[in-house]
mmCIF file of N, CA and C in Angstrom:
data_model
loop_
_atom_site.group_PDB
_atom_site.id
_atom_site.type_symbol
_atom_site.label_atom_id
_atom_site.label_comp_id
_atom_site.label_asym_id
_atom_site.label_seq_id
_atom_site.Cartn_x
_atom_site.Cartn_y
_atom_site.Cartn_z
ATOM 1 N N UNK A 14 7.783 -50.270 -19.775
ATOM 2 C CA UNK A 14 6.854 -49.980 -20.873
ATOM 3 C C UNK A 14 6.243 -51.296 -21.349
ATOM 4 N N UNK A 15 4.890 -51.491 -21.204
ATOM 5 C CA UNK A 15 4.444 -52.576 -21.618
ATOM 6 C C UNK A 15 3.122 -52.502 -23.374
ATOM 7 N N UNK A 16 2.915 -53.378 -23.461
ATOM 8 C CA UNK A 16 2.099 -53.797 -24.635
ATOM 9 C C UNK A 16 0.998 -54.084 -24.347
ATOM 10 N N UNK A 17 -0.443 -53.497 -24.373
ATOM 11 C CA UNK A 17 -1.598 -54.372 -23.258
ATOM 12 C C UNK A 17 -2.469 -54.860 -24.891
ATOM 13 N N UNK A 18 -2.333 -56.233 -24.977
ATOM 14 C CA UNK A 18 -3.496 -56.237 -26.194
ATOM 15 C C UNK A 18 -4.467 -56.954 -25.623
ATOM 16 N N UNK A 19 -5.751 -56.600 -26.415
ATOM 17 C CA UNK A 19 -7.234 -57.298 -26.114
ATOM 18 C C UNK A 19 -8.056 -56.924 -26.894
ATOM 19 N N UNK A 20 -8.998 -57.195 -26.665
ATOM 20 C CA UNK A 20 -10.344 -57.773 -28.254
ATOM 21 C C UNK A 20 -10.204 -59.139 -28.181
ATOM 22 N N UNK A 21 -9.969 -60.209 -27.799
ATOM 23 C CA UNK A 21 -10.008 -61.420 -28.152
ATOM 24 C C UNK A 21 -11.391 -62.252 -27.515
ATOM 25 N N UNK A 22 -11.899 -63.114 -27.999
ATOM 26 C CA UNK A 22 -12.981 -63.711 -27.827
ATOM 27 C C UNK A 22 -13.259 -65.346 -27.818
ATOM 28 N N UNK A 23 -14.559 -65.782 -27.988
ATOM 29 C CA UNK A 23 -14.697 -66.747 -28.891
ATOM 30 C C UNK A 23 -15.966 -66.988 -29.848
ATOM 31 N N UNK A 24 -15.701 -66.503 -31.117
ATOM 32 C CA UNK A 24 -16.594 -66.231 -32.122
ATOM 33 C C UNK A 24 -16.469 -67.736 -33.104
ATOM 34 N N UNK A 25 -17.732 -67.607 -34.003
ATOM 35 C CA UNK A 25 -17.889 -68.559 -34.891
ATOM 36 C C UNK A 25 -17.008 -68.427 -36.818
ATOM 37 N N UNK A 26 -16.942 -68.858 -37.074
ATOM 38 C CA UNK A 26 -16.652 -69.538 -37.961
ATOM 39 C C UNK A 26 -17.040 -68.762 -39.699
ATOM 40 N N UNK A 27 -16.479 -67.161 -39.657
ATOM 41 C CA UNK A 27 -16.938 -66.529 -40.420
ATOM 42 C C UNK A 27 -17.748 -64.853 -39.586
ATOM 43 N N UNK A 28 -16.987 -65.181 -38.723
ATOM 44 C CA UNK A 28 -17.349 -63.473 -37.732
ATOM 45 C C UNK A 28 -16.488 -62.797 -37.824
ATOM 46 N N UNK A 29 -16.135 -61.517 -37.191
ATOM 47 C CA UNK A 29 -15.071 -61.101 -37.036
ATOM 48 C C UNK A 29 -14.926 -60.473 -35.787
ATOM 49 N N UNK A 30 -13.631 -60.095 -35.414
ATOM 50 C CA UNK A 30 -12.868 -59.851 -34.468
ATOM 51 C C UNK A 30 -12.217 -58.168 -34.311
ATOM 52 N N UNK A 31 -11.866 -57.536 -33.521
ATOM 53 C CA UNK A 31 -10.864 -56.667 -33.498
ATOM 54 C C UNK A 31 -10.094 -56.446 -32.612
ATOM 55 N N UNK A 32 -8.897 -56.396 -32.315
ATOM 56 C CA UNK A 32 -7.834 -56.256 -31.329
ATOM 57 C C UNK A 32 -7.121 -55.099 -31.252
ATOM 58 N N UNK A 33 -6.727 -54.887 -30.050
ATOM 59 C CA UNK A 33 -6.195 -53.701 -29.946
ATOM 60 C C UNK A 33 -4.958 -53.820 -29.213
ATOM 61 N N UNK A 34 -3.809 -53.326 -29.438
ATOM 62 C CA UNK A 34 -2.815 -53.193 -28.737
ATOM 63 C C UNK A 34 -2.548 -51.739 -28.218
ATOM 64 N N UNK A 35 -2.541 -51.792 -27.051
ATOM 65 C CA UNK A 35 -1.878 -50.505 -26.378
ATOM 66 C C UNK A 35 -0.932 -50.391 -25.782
ATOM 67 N N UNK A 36 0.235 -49.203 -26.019
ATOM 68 C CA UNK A 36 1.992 -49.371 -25.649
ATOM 69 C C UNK A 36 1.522 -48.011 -24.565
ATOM 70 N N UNK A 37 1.916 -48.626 -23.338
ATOM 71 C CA UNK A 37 2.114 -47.159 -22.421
ATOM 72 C C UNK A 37 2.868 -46.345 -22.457
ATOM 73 N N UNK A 38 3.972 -46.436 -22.958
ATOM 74 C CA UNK A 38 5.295 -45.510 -23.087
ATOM 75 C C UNK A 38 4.736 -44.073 -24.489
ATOM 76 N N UNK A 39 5.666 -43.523 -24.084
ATOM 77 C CA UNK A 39 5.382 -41.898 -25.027
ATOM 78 C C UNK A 39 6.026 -41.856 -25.976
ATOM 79 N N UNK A 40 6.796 -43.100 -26.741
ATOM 80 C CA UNK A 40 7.680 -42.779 -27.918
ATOM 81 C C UNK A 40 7.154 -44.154 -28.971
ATOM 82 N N UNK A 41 5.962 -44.360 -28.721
ATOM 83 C CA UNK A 41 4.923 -45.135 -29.974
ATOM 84 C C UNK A 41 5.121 -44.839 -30.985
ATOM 85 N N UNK A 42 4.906 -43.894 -32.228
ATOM 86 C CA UNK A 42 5.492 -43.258 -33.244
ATOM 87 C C UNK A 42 6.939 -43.969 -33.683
ATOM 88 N N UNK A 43 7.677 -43.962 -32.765
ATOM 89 C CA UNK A 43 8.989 -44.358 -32.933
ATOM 90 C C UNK A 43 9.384 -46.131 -33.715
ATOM 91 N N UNK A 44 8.545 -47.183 -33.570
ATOM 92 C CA UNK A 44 8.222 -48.300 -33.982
ATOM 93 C C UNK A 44 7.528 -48.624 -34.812
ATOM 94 N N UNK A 45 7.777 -49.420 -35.559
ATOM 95 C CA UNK A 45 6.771 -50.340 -36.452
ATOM 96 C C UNK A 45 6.324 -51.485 -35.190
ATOM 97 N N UNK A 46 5.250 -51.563 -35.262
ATOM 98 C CA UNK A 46 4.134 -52.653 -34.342
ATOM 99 C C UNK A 46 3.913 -53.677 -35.621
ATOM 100 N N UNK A 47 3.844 -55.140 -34.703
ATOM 101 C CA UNK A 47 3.543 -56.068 -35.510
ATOM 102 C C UNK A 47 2.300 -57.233 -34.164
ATOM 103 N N UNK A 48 2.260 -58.204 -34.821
ATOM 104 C CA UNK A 48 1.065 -59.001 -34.667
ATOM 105 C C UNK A 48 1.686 -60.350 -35.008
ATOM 106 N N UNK A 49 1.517 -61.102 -34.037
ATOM 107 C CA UNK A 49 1.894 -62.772 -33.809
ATOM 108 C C UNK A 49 1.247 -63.064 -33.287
ATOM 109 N N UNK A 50 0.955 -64.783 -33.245
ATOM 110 C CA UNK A 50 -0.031 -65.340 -32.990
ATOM 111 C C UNK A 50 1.143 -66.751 -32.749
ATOM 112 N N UNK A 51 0.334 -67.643 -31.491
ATOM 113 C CA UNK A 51 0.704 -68.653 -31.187
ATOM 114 C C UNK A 51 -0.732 -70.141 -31.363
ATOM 115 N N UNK A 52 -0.802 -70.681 -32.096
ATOM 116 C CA UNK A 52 -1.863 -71.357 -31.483
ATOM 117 C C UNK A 52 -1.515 -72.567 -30.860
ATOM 118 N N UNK A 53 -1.955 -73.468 -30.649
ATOM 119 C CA UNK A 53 -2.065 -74.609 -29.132
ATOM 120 C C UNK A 53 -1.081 -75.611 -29.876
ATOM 121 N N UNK A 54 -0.203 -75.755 -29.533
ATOM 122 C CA UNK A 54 0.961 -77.197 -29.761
ATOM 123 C C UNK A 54 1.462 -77.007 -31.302
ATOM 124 N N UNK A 55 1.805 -75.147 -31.434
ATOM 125 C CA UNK A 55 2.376 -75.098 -33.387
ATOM 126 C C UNK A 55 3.314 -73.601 -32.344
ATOM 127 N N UNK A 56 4.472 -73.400 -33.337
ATOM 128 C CA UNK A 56 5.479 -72.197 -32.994
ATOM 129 C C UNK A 56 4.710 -70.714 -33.165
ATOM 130 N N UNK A 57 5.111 -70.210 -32.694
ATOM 131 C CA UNK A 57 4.646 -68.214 -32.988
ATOM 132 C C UNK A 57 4.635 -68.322 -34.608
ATOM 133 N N UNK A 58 3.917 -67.298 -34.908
ATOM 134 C CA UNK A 58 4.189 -67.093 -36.433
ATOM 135 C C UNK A 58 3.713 -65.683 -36.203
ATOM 136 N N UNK A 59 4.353 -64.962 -37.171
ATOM 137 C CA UNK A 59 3.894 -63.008 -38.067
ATOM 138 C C UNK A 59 2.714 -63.810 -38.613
ATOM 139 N N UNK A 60 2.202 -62.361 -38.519
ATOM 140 C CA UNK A 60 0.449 -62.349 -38.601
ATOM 141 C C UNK A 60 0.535 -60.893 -39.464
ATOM 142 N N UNK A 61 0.835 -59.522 -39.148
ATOM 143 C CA UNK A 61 1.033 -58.698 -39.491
ATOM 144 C C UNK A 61 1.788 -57.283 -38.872
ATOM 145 N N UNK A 62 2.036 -56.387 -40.031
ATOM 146 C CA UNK A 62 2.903 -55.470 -39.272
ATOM 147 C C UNK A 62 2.542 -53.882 -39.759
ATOM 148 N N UNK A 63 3.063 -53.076 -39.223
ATOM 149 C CA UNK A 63 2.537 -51.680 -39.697
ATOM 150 C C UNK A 63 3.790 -50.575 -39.682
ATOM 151 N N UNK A 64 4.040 -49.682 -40.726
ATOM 152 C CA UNK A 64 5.586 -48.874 -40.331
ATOM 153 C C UNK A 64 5.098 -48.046 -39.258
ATOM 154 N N UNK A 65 6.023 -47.391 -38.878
ATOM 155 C CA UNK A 65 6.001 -46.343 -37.888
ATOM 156 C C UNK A 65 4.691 -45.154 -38.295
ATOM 157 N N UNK A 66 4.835 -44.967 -39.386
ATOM 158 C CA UNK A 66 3.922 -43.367 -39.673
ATOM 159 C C UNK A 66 2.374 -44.194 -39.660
ATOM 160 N N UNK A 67 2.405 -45.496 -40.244
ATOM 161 C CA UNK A 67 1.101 -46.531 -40.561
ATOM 162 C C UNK A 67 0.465 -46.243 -42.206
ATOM 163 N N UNK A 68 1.859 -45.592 -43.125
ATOM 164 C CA UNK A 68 1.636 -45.886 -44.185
ATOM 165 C C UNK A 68 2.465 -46.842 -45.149
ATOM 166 N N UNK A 69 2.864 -47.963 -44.319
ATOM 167 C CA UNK A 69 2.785 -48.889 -45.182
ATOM 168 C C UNK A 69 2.375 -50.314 -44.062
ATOM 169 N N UNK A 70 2.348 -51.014 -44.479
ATOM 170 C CA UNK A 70 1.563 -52.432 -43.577
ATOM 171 C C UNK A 70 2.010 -54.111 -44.625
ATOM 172 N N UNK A 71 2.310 -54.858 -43.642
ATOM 173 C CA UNK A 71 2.587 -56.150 -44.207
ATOM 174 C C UNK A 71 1.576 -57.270 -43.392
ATOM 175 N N UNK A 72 1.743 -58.522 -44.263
ATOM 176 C CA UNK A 72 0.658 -59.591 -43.322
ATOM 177 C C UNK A 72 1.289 -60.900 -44.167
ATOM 178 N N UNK A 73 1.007 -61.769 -43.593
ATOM 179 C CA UNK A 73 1.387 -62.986 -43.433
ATOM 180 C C UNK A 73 0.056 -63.821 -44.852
ATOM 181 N N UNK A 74 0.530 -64.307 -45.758
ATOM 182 C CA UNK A 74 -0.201 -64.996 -46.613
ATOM 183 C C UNK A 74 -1.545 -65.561 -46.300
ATOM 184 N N UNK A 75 -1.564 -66.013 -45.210
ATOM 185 C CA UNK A 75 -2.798 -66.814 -44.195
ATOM 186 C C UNK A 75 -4.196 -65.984 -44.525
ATOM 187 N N UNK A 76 -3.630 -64.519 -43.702
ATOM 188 C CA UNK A 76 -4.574 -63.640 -43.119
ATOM 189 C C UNK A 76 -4.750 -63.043 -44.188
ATOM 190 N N UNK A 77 -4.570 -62.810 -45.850
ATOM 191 C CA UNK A 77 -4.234 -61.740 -46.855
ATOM 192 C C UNK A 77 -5.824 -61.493 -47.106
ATOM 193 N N UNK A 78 -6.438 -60.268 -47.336
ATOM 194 C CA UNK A 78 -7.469 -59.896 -47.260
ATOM 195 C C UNK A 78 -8.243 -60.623 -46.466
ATOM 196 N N UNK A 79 -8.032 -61.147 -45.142
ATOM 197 C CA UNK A 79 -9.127 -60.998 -44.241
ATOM 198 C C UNK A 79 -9.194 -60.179 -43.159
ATOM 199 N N UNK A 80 -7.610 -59.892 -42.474
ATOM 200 C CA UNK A 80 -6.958 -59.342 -41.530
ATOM 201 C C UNK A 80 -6.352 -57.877 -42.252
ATOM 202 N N UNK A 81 -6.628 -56.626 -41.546
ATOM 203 C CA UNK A 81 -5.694 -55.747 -42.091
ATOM 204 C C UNK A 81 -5.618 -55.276 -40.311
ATOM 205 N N UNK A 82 -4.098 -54.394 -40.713
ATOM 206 C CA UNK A 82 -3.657 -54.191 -39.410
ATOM 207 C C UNK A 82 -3.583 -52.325 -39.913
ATOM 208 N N UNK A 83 -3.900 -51.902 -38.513
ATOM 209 C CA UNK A 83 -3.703 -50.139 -38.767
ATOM 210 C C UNK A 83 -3.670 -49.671 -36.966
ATOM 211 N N UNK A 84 -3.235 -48.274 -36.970
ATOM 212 C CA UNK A 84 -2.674 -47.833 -35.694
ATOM 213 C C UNK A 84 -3.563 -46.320 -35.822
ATOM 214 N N UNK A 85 -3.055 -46.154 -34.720
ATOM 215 C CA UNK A 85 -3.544 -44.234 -34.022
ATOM 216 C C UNK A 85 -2.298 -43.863 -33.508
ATOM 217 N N UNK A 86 -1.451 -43.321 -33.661
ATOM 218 C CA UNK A 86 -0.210 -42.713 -32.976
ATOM 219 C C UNK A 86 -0.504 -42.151 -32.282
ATOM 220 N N UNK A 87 -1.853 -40.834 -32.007
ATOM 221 C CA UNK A 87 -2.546 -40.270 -31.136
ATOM 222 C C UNK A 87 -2.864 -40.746 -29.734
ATOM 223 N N UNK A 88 -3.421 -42.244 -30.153
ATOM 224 C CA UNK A 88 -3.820 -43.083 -28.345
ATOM 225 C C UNK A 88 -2.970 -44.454 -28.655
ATOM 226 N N UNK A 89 -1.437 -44.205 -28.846
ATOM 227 C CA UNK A 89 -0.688 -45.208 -28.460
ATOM 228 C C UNK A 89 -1.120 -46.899 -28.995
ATOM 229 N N UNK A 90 -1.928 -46.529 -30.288
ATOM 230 C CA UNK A 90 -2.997 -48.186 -30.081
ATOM 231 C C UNK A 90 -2.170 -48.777 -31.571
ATOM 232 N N UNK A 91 -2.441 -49.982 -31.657
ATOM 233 C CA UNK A 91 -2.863 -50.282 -32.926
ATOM 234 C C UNK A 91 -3.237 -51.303 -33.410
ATOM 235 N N UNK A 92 -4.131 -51.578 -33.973
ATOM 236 C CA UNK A 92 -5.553 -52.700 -34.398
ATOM 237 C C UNK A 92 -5.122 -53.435 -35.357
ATOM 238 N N UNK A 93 -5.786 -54.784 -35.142
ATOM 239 C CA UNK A 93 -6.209 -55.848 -36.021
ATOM 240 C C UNK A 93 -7.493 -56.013 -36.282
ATOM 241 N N UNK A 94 -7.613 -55.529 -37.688
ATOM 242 C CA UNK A 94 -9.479 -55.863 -38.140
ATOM 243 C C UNK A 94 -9.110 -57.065 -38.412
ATOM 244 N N UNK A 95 -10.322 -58.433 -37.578
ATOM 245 C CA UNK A 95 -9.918 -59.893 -38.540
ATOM 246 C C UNK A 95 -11.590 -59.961 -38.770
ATOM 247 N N UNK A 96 -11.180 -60.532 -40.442
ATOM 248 C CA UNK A 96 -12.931 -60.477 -40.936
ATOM 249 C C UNK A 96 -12.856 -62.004 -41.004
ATOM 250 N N UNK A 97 -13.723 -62.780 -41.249
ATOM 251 C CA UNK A 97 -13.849 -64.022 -41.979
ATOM 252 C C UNK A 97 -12.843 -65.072 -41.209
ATOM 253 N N UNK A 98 -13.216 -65.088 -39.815
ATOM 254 C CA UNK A 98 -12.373 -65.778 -39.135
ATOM 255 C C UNK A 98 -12.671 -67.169 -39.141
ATOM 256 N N UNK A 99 -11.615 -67.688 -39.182
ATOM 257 C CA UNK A 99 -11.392 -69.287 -39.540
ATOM 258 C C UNK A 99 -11.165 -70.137 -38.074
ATOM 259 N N UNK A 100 -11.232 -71.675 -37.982
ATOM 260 C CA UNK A 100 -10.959 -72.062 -36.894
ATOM 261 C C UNK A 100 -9.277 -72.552 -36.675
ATOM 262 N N UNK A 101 -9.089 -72.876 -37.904
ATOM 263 C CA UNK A 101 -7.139 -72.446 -37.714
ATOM 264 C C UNK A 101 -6.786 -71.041 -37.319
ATOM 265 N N UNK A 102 -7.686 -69.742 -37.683
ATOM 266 C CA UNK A 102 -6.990 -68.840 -36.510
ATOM 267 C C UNK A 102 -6.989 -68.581 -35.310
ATOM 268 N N UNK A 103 -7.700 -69.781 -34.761
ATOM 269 C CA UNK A 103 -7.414 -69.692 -32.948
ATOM 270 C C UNK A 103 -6.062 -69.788 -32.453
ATOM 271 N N UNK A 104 -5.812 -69.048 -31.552
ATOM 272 C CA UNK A 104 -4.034 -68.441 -31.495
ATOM 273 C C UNK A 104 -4.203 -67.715 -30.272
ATOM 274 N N UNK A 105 -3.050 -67.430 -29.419
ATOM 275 C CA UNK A 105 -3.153 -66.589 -28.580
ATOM 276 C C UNK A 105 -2.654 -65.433 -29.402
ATOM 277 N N UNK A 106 -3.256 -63.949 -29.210
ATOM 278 C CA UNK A 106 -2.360 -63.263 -30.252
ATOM 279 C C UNK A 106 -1.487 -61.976 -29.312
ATOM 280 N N UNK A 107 -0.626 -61.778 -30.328
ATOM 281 C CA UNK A 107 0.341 -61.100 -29.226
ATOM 282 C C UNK A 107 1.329 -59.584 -30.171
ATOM 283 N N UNK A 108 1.758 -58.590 -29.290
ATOM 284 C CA UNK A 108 1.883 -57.326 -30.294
ATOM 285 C C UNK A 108 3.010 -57.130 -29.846
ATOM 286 N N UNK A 109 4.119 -56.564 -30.873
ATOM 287 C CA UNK A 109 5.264 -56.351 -30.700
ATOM 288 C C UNK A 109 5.439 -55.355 -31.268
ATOM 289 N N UNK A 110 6.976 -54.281 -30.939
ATOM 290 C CA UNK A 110 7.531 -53.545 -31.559
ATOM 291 C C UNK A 110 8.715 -54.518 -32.057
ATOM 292 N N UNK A 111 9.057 -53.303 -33.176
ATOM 293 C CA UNK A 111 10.109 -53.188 -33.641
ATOM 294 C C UNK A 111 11.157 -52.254 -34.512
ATOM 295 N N UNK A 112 12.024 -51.968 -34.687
ATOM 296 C CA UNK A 112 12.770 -50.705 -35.215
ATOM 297 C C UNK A 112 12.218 -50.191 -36.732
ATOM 298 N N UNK A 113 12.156 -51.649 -37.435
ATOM 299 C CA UNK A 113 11.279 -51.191 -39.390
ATOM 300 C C UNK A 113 10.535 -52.016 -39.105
ATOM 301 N N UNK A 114 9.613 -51.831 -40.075
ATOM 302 C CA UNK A 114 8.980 -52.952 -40.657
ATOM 303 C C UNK A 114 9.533 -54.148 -41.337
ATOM 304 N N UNK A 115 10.535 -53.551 -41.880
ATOM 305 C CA UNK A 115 11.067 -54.392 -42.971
ATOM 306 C C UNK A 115 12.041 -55.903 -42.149
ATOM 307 N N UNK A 116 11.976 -55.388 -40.345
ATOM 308 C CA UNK A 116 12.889 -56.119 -39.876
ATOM 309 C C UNK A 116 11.783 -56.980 -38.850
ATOM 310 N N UNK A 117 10.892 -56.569 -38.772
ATOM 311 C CA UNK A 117 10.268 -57.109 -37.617
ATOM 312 C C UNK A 117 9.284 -58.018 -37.102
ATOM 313 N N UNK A 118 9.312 -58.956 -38.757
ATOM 314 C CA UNK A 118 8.986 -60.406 -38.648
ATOM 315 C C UNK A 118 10.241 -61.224 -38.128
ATOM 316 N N UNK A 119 11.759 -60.425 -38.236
ATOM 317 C CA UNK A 119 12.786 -61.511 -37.549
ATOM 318 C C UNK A 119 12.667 -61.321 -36.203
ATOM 319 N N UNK A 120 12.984 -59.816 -35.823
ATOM 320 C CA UNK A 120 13.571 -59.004 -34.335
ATOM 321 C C UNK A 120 12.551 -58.450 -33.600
ATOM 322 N N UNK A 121 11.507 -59.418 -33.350
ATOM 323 C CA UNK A 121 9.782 -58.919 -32.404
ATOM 324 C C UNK A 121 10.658 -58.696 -31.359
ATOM 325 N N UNK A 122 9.641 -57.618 -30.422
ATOM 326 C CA UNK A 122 10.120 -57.337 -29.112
ATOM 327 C C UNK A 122 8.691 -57.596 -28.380
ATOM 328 N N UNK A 123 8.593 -58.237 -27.908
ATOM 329 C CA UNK A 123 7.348 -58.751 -26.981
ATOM 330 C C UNK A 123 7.327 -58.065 -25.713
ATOM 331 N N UNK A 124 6.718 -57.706 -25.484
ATOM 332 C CA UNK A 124 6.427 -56.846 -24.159
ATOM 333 C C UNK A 124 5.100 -56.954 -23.729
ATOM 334 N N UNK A 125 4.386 -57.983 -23.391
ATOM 335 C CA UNK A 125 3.193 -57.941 -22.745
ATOM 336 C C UNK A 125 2.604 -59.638 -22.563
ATOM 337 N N UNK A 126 1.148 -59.180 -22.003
ATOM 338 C CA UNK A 126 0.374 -61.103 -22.475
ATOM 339 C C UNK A 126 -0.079 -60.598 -24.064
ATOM 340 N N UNK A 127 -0.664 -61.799 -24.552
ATOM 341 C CA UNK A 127 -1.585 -61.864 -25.893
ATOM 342 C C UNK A 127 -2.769 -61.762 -25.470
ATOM 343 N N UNK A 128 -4.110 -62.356 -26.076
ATOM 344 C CA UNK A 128 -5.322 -61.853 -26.203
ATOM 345 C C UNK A 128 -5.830 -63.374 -26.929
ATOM 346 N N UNK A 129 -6.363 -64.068 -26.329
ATOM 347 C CA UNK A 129 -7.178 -65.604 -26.658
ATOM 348 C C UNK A 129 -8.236 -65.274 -27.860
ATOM 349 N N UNK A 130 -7.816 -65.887 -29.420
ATOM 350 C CA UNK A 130 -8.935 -65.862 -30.017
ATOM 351 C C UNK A 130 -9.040 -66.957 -30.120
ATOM 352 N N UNK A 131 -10.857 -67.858 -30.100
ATOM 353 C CA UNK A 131 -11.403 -68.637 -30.655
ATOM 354 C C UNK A 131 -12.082 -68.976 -30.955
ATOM 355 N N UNK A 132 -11.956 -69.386 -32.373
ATOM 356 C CA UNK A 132 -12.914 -69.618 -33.573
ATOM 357 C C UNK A 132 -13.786 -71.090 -33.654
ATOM 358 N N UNK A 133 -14.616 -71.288 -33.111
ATOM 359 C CA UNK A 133 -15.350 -72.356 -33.845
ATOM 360 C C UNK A 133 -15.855 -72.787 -34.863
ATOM 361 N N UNK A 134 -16.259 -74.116 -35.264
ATOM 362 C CA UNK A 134 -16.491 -74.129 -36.459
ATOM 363 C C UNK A 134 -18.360 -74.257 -36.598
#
């Protein structure tokens, strides 16, 4: 069962972006999905996360009203709107499950590549 995310680009400096993660497996519903990002010579960091049903959602201080994260349980997906993109958010970005939300800025489960965003200035 893999994670396929993409939407990634290279946009300017106040555009926006959207990403999509798609889980092939049939028990999607079952996870809270989250959103990490690596950028060039700095550690992974949470970016954002979503519960299982996709009524509740967390994000990382950085991204707070520019980025919201939301899903489709229907087509296995679930999105990152990024508005007002900055050139510190160039990152490879990358989608994980995990069992809560509440756990899954510690216990990501990575299952796939990421998706190259970059922002110029």
């Amino acid at each position: 069962v893999q994670l396929q995310a993409s939407g990634g680009g290279l946009v300017q400096s106040g555009d926006s972006l959207r990403l999509s993660c798609v889980y092939s497996g049939r028990t999607f519903h079952a996870y809270a999905v989250g959103w990490f990002r690596r950028a060039p010579g700095k550690e992974r960091e949470f970016v954002a996360s979503i519960s299982r049903s996709g009524d509740f959602s967390d994000c990382a201080a950085s991204v707070k009203d520019r980025f919201t994260i939301s899903r489709d349980n229907a087509k296995n997906t679930v999105y990152l709107q990024m508005n007002s993109l900055r050139p510190e958010d160039t990152a490879t970005y990358y989608c994980a499950l995990g069992g809560r939300i509440e756990s899954i800025r510690r216990y990501p489960n990575f299952r796939g590549q990421g998706t190259l965003v970059t922002v110029s200035s």
